[in-house]
mmCIF file of C-alpha atoms and ligand atoms in Angstrom:
data_model
loop_
_atom_site.group_PDB
_atom_site.id
_atom_site.type_symbol
_atom_site.label_atom_id
_atom_site.label_comp_id
_atom_site.label_asym_id
_atom_site.label_seq_id
_atom_site.Cartn_x
_atom_site.Cartn_y
_atom_site.Cartn_z
ATOM 1 C CA MET A 9 -74.719 42.048 46.287
ATOM 2 C CA SER A 10 -71.079 41.062 46.140
ATOM 3 C CA VAL A 11 -68.827 40.577 49.122
ATOM 4 C CA ARG A 12 -66.145 43.193 49.764
ATOM 5 C CA PHE A 13 -62.630 41.757 49.514
ATOM 6 C CA ARG A 14 -59.526 42.901 51.380
ATOM 7 C CA ASP A 15 -56.251 43.279 49.507
ATOM 8 C CA ASP A 16 -54.673 40.182 51.003
ATOM 9 C CA ASP A 17 -57.761 37.956 50.693
ATOM 10 C CA ALA A 18 -57.620 35.180 48.110
ATOM 11 C CA CYS A 19 -59.322 36.481 44.951
ATOM 12 C CA TRP A 20 -62.951 35.470 44.346
ATOM 13 C CA CYS A 21 -62.026 34.001 40.940
ATOM 14 C CA GLY A 22 -60.274 31.007 42.475
ATOM 15 C CA SER A 23 -56.886 31.826 40.918
ATOM 16 C CA GLY A 24 -55.222 31.500 44.340
ATOM 17 C CA LYS A 25 -53.708 34.985 43.910
ATOM 18 C CA MET A 26 -54.213 37.828 46.380
ATOM 19 C CA TYR A 27 -57.204 40.016 45.542
ATOM 20 C CA VAL A 28 -54.973 43.105 45.184
ATOM 21 C CA ASN A 29 -52.951 41.335 42.466
ATOM 22 C CA CYS A 30 -55.915 39.772 40.728
ATOM 23 C CA HIS A 31 -59.463 41.139 40.299
ATOM 24 C CA LYS A 32 -59.209 44.341 42.382
ATOM 25 C CA ASP A 33 -58.803 46.620 39.340
ATOM 26 C CA PHE A 34 -61.441 44.586 37.533
ATOM 27 C CA ASP A 35 -63.953 45.213 40.332
ATOM 28 C CA ALA A 36 -63.120 48.934 40.318
ATOM 29 C CA ARG A 37 -63.808 49.163 36.565
ATOM 30 C CA ILE A 38 -67.088 47.304 36.969
ATOM 31 C CA LYS A 39 -68.112 49.647 39.770
ATOM 32 C CA ARG A 40 -67.236 52.713 37.694
ATOM 33 C CA ALA A 41 -69.283 51.462 34.736
ATOM 34 C CA ARG A 42 -72.210 50.638 37.013
ATOM 35 C CA MET A 43 -72.155 54.169 38.399
ATOM 36 C CA GLN A 44 -72.314 55.436 34.828
ATOM 37 C CA MET A 45 -75.533 53.397 34.500
ATOM 38 C CA HIS A 46 -74.060 50.734 32.222
ATOM 39 C CA LYS A 47 -75.231 47.151 32.488
ATOM 40 C CA VAL A 48 -72.399 45.136 34.023
ATOM 41 C CA PRO A 49 -71.843 41.395 34.392
ATOM 42 C CA SER A 50 -72.247 39.768 37.797
ATOM 43 C CA ARG A 51 -69.325 37.720 39.162
ATOM 44 C CA ASP A 52 -70.985 34.410 38.352
ATOM 45 C CA MET A 53 -70.983 35.341 34.651
ATOM 46 C CA ILE A 54 -67.171 35.648 34.662
ATOM 47 C CA LYS A 55 -65.518 32.332 33.755
ATOM 48 C CA THR A 56 -62.515 31.349 35.840
ATOM 49 C CA PRO A 57 -59.396 29.977 34.104
ATOM 50 C CA ALA A 58 -60.292 26.488 35.402
ATOM 51 C CA GLN A 59 -63.787 26.734 33.915
ATOM 52 C CA VAL A 60 -62.410 27.993 30.600
ATOM 53 C CA GLU A 61 -60.178 24.929 30.374
ATOM 54 C CA LYS A 62 -63.119 22.581 30.936
ATOM 55 C CA ILE A 63 -65.280 24.449 28.423
ATOM 56 C CA LYS A 64 -62.495 24.191 25.841
ATOM 57 C CA GLU A 65 -62.463 20.403 26.287
ATOM 58 C CA SER A 66 -66.197 20.384 25.596
ATOM 59 C CA ALA A 67 -65.671 22.588 22.545
ATOM 60 C CA LYS A 68 -63.066 20.203 21.122
ATOM 61 C CA ILE A 69 -65.845 17.642 20.762
ATOM 62 C CA ASN A 70 -68.314 20.171 19.388
ATOM 63 C CA VAL A 71 -65.872 21.335 16.711
ATOM 64 C CA ALA A 72 -64.886 17.764 15.841
ATOM 65 C CA VAL A 73 -68.547 16.813 15.389
ATOM 66 C CA LEU A 74 -69.203 19.763 13.079
ATOM 67 C CA ASP A 75 -66.030 18.924 11.129
ATOM 68 C CA TYR A 76 -67.282 15.334 10.832
ATOM 69 C CA ILE A 77 -70.648 16.508 9.495
ATOM 70 C CA SER A 78 -69.023 18.953 7.069
ATOM 71 C CA GLU A 79 -67.128 16.093 5.428
ATOM 72 C CA ARG A 80 -70.245 13.987 4.957
ATOM 73 C CA ILE A 81 -73.265 16.224 4.434
ATOM 74 C CA CYS A 82 -74.503 15.919 0.836
ATOM 75 C CA GLU A 83 -77.392 15.889 -1.608
ATOM 76 C CA GLY A 84 -79.800 12.984 -0.998
ATOM 77 C CA MET A 85 -79.059 12.769 2.719
ATOM 78 C CA PRO A 86 -82.052 12.847 5.068
ATOM 79 C CA THR A 87 -81.451 15.262 7.939
ATOM 80 C CA SER A 88 -82.170 12.390 10.360
ATOM 81 C CA ASP A 89 -78.749 11.013 9.286
ATOM 82 C CA ILE A 90 -77.155 14.193 10.635
ATOM 83 C CA ASP A 91 -78.930 13.598 13.938
ATOM 84 C CA LYS A 92 -77.596 10.025 14.092
ATOM 85 C CA MET A 93 -74.053 11.090 13.261
ATOM 86 C CA VAL A 94 -74.101 13.878 15.852
ATOM 87 C CA TYR A 95 -75.362 11.513 18.544
ATOM 88 C CA GLU A 96 -72.858 8.773 17.692
ATOM 89 C CA GLN A 97 -69.812 11.013 17.334
ATOM 90 C CA THR A 98 -70.559 13.114 20.419
ATOM 91 C CA THR A 99 -71.111 10.138 22.697
ATOM 92 C CA LYS A 100 -68.131 8.272 21.211
ATOM 93 C CA MET A 101 -65.923 11.156 22.368
ATOM 94 C CA GLY A 102 -67.501 11.086 25.851
ATOM 95 C CA GLY A 103 -69.868 14.023 25.426
ATOM 96 C CA ILE A 104 -73.636 14.422 25.506
ATOM 97 C CA PRO A 105 -75.516 16.350 22.792
ATOM 98 C CA ALA A 106 -76.905 19.308 24.760
ATOM 99 C CA PRO A 107 -80.117 19.726 22.725
ATOM 100 C CA LEU A 108 -81.326 16.172 23.443
ATOM 101 C CA ASN A 109 -84.252 16.461 25.880
ATOM 102 C CA TYR A 110 -83.375 20.112 26.551
ATOM 103 C CA GLU A 111 -86.741 21.601 27.539
ATOM 104 C CA GLY A 112 -88.286 18.713 25.657
ATOM 105 C CA PHE A 113 -86.302 19.112 22.418
ATOM 106 C CA PRO A 114 -86.429 15.593 20.945
ATOM 107 C CA TYR A 115 -83.171 15.440 18.902
ATOM 108 C CA SER A 116 -79.394 15.745 19.274
ATOM 109 C CA VAL A 117 -78.989 18.621 16.825
ATOM 110 C CA CYS A 118 -80.986 21.344 15.082
ATOM 111 C CA THR A 119 -81.059 21.167 11.281
ATOM 112 C CA SER A 120 -82.729 24.211 9.715
ATOM 113 C CA VAL A 121 -83.236 24.215 5.952
ATOM 114 C CA ASN A 122 -83.936 27.215 3.644
ATOM 115 C CA ASN A 123 -86.830 29.268 5.088
ATOM 116 C CA GLN A 124 -86.429 27.524 8.441
ATOM 117 C CA VAL A 125 -84.820 30.025 10.812
ATOM 118 C CA CYS A 126 -83.702 27.712 13.648
ATOM 119 C CA HIS A 127 -84.581 24.692 15.839
ATOM 120 C CA GLY A 128 -85.402 22.542 12.797
ATOM 121 C CA PHE A 129 -86.184 18.901 13.611
ATOM 122 C CA PRO A 130 -83.982 16.365 11.832
ATOM 123 C CA SER A 131 -86.296 14.091 9.844
ATOM 124 C CA ASP A 132 -86.148 11.122 7.485
ATOM 125 C CA LYS A 133 -88.673 13.057 5.381
ATOM 126 C CA VAL A 134 -86.379 16.043 4.864
ATOM 127 C CA ILE A 135 -83.991 14.916 2.139
ATOM 128 C CA LEU A 136 -81.285 17.422 1.218
ATOM 129 C CA LYS A 137 -81.532 18.460 -2.414
ATOM 130 C CA SER A 138 -79.361 20.517 -4.717
ATOM 131 C CA GLY A 139 -79.867 24.225 -4.023
ATOM 132 C CA ASP A 140 -80.674 23.845 -0.323
ATOM 133 C CA ILE A 141 -78.953 25.858 2.353
ATOM 134 C CA ILE A 142 -78.891 24.296 5.810
ATOM 135 C CA ASN A 143 -77.766 25.288 9.283
ATOM 136 C CA VAL A 144 -76.439 22.519 11.531
ATOM 137 C CA ASP A 145 -76.411 23.673 15.166
ATOM 138 C CA CYS A 146 -74.393 21.500 17.553
ATOM 139 C CA SER A 147 -74.016 21.814 21.292
ATOM 140 C CA THR A 148 -72.071 19.527 23.610
ATOM 141 C CA ILE A 149 -71.982 18.830 27.341
ATOM 142 C CA LEU A 150 -68.733 17.422 28.728
ATOM 143 C CA ASP A 151 -68.389 16.970 32.504
ATOM 144 C CA GLY A 152 -71.157 19.542 32.919
ATOM 145 C CA TYR A 153 -69.519 22.181 30.675
ATOM 146 C CA PHE A 154 -71.204 23.497 27.541
ATOM 147 C CA SER A 155 -70.086 24.359 24.040
ATOM 148 C CA ASP A 156 -72.304 25.648 21.246
ATOM 149 C CA SER A 157 -71.716 26.567 17.588
ATOM 150 C CA SER A 158 -73.326 26.195 14.191
ATOM 151 C CA ARG A 159 -72.390 26.329 10.526
ATOM 152 C CA MET A 160 -74.149 26.691 7.198
ATOM 153 C CA PHE A 161 -73.778 24.205 4.380
ATOM 154 C CA MET A 162 -74.684 24.701 0.725
ATOM 155 C CA ILE A 163 -75.930 21.592 -1.051
ATOM 156 C CA GLY A 164 -75.106 21.059 -4.736
ATOM 157 C CA ASP A 165 -75.795 24.047 -6.998
ATOM 158 C CA VAL A 166 -76.954 26.940 -4.879
ATOM 159 C CA ASP A 167 -78.496 30.083 -6.368
ATOM 160 C CA PRO A 168 -75.971 32.977 -6.220
ATOM 161 C CA LYS A 169 -78.482 35.000 -4.183
ATOM 162 C CA ALA A 170 -78.677 32.264 -1.529
ATOM 163 C CA LYS A 171 -74.901 31.874 -1.590
ATOM 164 C CA LYS A 172 -74.514 35.583 -0.958
ATOM 165 C CA LEU A 173 -76.895 35.385 2.015
ATOM 166 C CA VAL A 174 -74.828 32.567 3.518
ATOM 167 C CA GLU A 175 -71.557 34.429 2.966
ATOM 168 C CA VAL A 176 -72.771 37.794 4.228
ATOM 169 C CA THR A 177 -74.205 36.126 7.341
ATOM 170 C CA LYS A 178 -70.784 34.656 8.098
ATOM 171 C CA GLU A 179 -69.208 38.080 7.539
ATOM 172 C CA CYS A 180 -71.763 39.553 9.989
ATOM 173 C CA MET A 181 -70.701 37.065 12.638
ATOM 174 C CA MET A 182 -67.002 37.720 12.093
ATOM 175 C CA LEU A 183 -67.452 41.512 12.056
ATOM 176 C CA GLY A 184 -69.319 41.078 15.338
ATOM 177 C CA PHE A 185 -66.449 39.048 16.710
ATOM 178 C CA LYS A 186 -63.916 41.699 15.665
ATOM 179 C CA ALA A 187 -65.953 44.277 17.601
ATOM 180 C CA VAL A 188 -65.623 42.270 20.833
ATOM 181 C CA LYS A 189 -63.001 44.089 22.921
ATOM 182 C CA PRO A 190 -62.275 43.872 26.640
ATOM 183 C CA TRP A 191 -64.049 46.745 28.444
ATOM 184 C CA GLY A 192 -66.072 47.513 25.337
ATOM 185 C CA TYR A 193 -69.818 46.927 25.169
ATOM 186 C CA LEU A 194 -71.950 44.157 23.780
ATOM 187 C CA GLY A 195 -73.715 46.746 21.619
ATOM 188 C CA ASP A 196 -70.416 47.295 19.743
ATOM 189 C CA MET A 197 -70.792 43.719 18.533
ATOM 190 C CA GLY A 198 -74.541 44.059 17.939
ATOM 191 C CA GLN A 199 -74.254 47.142 15.777
ATOM 192 C CA ALA A 200 -71.404 45.660 13.705
ATOM 193 C CA VAL A 201 -73.530 42.591 12.929
ATOM 194 C CA HIS A 202 -76.641 44.662 12.295
ATOM 195 C CA ASP A 203 -75.095 47.251 9.983
ATOM 196 C CA HIS A 204 -73.491 44.683 7.696
ATOM 197 C CA ALA A 205 -76.725 42.702 7.298
ATOM 198 C CA TYR A 206 -78.976 45.707 6.700
ATOM 199 C CA SER A 207 -76.536 47.444 4.330
ATOM 200 C CA ASN A 208 -76.764 44.294 2.206
ATOM 201 C CA GLY A 209 -80.560 44.554 2.194
ATOM 202 C CA TYR A 210 -81.110 41.762 4.701
ATOM 203 C CA THR A 211 -82.833 41.757 8.094
ATOM 204 C CA ILE A 212 -82.023 40.085 11.420
ATOM 205 C CA VAL A 213 -84.480 38.205 13.605
ATOM 206 C CA ARG A 214 -85.236 40.221 16.765
ATOM 207 C CA GLU A 215 -86.869 37.678 19.048
ATOM 208 C CA ILE A 216 -84.112 35.055 19.154
ATOM 209 C CA GLY A 217 -80.521 35.901 19.998
ATOM 210 C CA GLY A 218 -77.301 34.520 21.363
ATOM 211 C CA HIS A 219 -76.590 33.847 24.996
ATOM 212 C CA GLY A 220 -74.041 33.392 27.710
ATOM 213 C CA VAL A 221 -72.822 29.807 27.734
ATOM 214 C CA GLY A 222 -70.319 27.513 29.443
ATOM 215 C CA VAL A 223 -71.509 26.494 32.876
ATOM 216 C CA GLN A 224 -75.071 26.218 31.609
ATOM 217 C CA PHE A 225 -76.463 25.878 28.085
ATOM 218 C CA HIS A 226 -78.134 29.267 28.183
ATOM 219 C CA GLU A 227 -76.898 31.880 30.625
ATOM 220 C CA GLU A 228 -77.025 35.639 30.797
ATOM 221 C CA PRO A 229 -76.418 37.858 28.905
ATOM 222 C CA TRP A 230 -78.991 37.698 26.170
ATOM 223 C CA VAL A 231 -77.239 38.643 22.917
ATOM 224 C CA GLY A 232 -79.181 40.725 20.413
ATOM 225 C CA TYR A 233 -78.157 42.486 17.201
ATOM 226 C CA HIS A 234 -80.424 45.522 17.284
ATOM 227 C CA THR A 235 -78.349 47.299 19.903
ATOM 228 C CA LYS A 236 -76.179 50.384 19.500
ATOM 229 C CA ARG A 237 -72.431 50.820 19.899
ATOM 230 C CA GLY A 238 -71.511 51.817 23.476
ATOM 231 C CA THR A 239 -74.658 50.267 24.955
ATOM 232 C CA ASP A 240 -75.680 46.944 26.504
ATOM 233 C CA ILE A 241 -73.556 44.923 28.915
ATOM 234 C CA LEU A 242 -69.903 45.740 29.645
ATOM 235 C CA LEU A 243 -67.552 43.197 28.049
ATOM 236 C CA ALA A 244 -65.462 42.289 31.078
ATOM 237 C CA PRO A 245 -62.690 39.714 30.568
ATOM 238 C CA GLY A 246 -64.035 36.253 31.390
ATOM 239 C CA LEU A 247 -67.457 36.883 29.859
ATOM 240 C CA MET A 248 -68.398 34.094 27.433
ATOM 241 C CA PHE A 249 -71.288 34.173 24.974
ATOM 242 C CA THR A 250 -72.404 33.157 21.508
ATOM 243 C CA ILE A 251 -72.674 35.329 18.405
ATOM 244 C CA GLU A 252 -75.357 33.695 16.262
ATOM 245 C CA PRO A 253 -77.343 36.116 14.103
ATOM 246 C CA MET A 254 -80.262 34.731 12.119
ATOM 247 C CA VAL A 255 -80.222 36.743 8.899
ATOM 248 C CA ASN A 256 -83.280 36.800 6.626
ATOM 249 C CA MET A 257 -83.347 37.634 2.938
ATOM 250 C CA GLY A 258 -86.829 39.126 3.381
ATOM 251 C CA ARG A 259 -88.587 40.555 6.388
ATOM 252 C CA GLU A 260 -87.596 40.135 10.049
ATOM 253 C CA ASP A 261 -90.805 38.422 11.071
ATOM 254 C CA ILE A 262 -90.872 34.781 12.112
ATOM 255 C CA TYR A 263 -93.373 32.232 13.350
ATOM 256 C CA VAL A 264 -93.107 29.062 15.417
ATOM 257 C CA ASP A 265 -94.676 25.803 14.243
ATOM 258 C CA ASP A 266 -97.621 25.464 16.622
ATOM 259 C CA GLU A 267 -97.776 21.706 16.318
ATOM 260 C CA ASN A 268 -94.338 21.072 17.828
ATOM 261 C CA GLY A 269 -93.655 24.444 19.463
ATOM 262 C CA TRP A 270 -90.033 24.447 18.256
ATOM 263 C CA GLU A 271 -89.405 24.895 14.568
ATOM 264 C CA VAL A 272 -89.068 28.533 13.550
ATOM 265 C CA TYR A 273 -89.741 29.832 10.015
ATOM 266 C CA THR A 274 -89.620 33.178 8.251
ATOM 267 C CA GLU A 275 -93.117 34.646 8.103
ATOM 268 C CA ASP A 276 -92.726 35.620 4.425
ATOM 269 C CA GLY A 277 -91.147 32.318 3.377
ATOM 270 C CA SER A 278 -87.810 33.965 2.521
ATOM 271 C CA LEU A 279 -84.484 32.233 3.066
ATOM 272 C CA SER A 280 -82.722 32.524 6.421
ATOM 273 C CA ALA A 281 -79.093 31.831 7.301
ATOM 274 C CA GLN A 282 -77.246 31.565 10.597
ATOM 275 C CA TRP A 283 -73.685 30.985 11.770
ATOM 276 C CA GLU A 284 -72.713 30.662 15.421
ATOM 277 C CA ILE A 285 -69.478 30.948 17.354
ATOM 278 C CA GLN A 286 -68.825 30.786 21.079
ATOM 279 C CA VAL A 287 -66.615 33.640 22.213
ATOM 280 C CA LEU A 288 -64.553 34.461 25.309
ATOM 281 C CA VAL A 289 -63.583 38.023 26.217
ATOM 282 C CA THR A 290 -59.948 37.994 27.359
ATOM 283 C CA GLU A 291 -57.663 40.606 28.981
ATOM 284 C CA THR A 292 -56.161 41.468 25.609
ATOM 285 C CA GLY A 293 -58.894 40.691 23.055
ATOM 286 C CA ALA A 294 -61.298 37.873 22.365
ATOM 287 C CA GLU A 295 -61.015 34.196 21.578
ATOM 288 C CA ILE A 296 -63.234 31.849 19.563
ATOM 289 C CA ILE A 297 -63.904 28.833 21.782
ATOM 290 C CA SER A 298 -66.226 26.869 19.463
ATOM 291 C CA TRP A 299 -66.955 27.294 15.752
HETATM 292 N N1 LIG B 20 -77.948 25.466 19.859
HETATM 293 C C1 LIG B 20 -79.039 26.399 19.965
HETATM 294 C C2 LIG B 20 -78.481 27.705 20.392
HETATM 295 O O1 LIG B 20 -77.699 28.234 19.697
HETATM 296 C C3 LIG B 20 -80.068 25.956 20.934
HETATM 297 C C4 LIG B 20 -80.910 24.938 20.456
HETATM 298 S S1 LIG B 20 -82.197 24.838 21.522
HETATM 299 C C5 LIG B 20 -82.451 23.196 21.587
HETATM 300 O O2 LIG B 20 -78.748 28.240 21.427
HETATM 301 F F1 LIG B 20 -83.398 22.982 22.379
HETATM 302 F F2 LIG B 20 -82.697 22.792 20.401
HETATM 303 F F3 LIG B 20 -81.365 22.642 22.035
HETATM 304 CO CO1 LIG B 21 -76.462 29.134 20.842
#
């Protein structure tokens, strides 16, 4: 339960302003939504301006690392080279790759090729060849603050069908982002992503979604794409989460490699694409923090 604040108390967000001039209206809106049975964020999910600044510093590294990879990734490159580059560039800029040793994950980055859905292990045995599509998923810790985003890359000559999957998946993510509005609902985003994928004949993985992020790698809320407009958690300003749909050309079903417990594949062997951005809900709209 949250503490009740008096008008002239310092606001709980740490802004230094009086409660009445800061988050009083915010709390009233949250309370109203809760009484209407909506899911609402708890105070610890709302990023303070000071936290947002720190997270943006972390994201600068994350974006720079993905930019670095995008200039170098090419046919003939083993995905273990991507792992090396991510480790070297992240640490050179003072950050730590968040995946490394996260719940036992043994690499600095996830590299997921073709029918691999996510959490692919970089390997000297996986050599990028013409026609491959690959997701490179980078996450950075700087001074304890987390950033997380991923991009697709198309290697050499890619089949037009695969190219379309990659492009539509990016459109899904951006349509989701456009649906993020202060005091809207997470389901507005979910349905926007969902409808674009399914109207193109694709499916979206159900079991793995996006997540709150910033103070920890994975925070609440869980972010799915099979939700309806006007449902799911209230998008209060200060909420930060990822939009990262995994879009399959074939069926939704996936399986996890039971030897390593990490790598995820499409059950039917069809191609899968994913893009990820880290998003902040603001008073007036939404902002992309990492891409
Ligand atoms: N970056 C991934 C995400 O989007 C997480 C990878 S899990 C890890 O949430 F263990 F590989 F780090
Ligand atoms: Co993520």
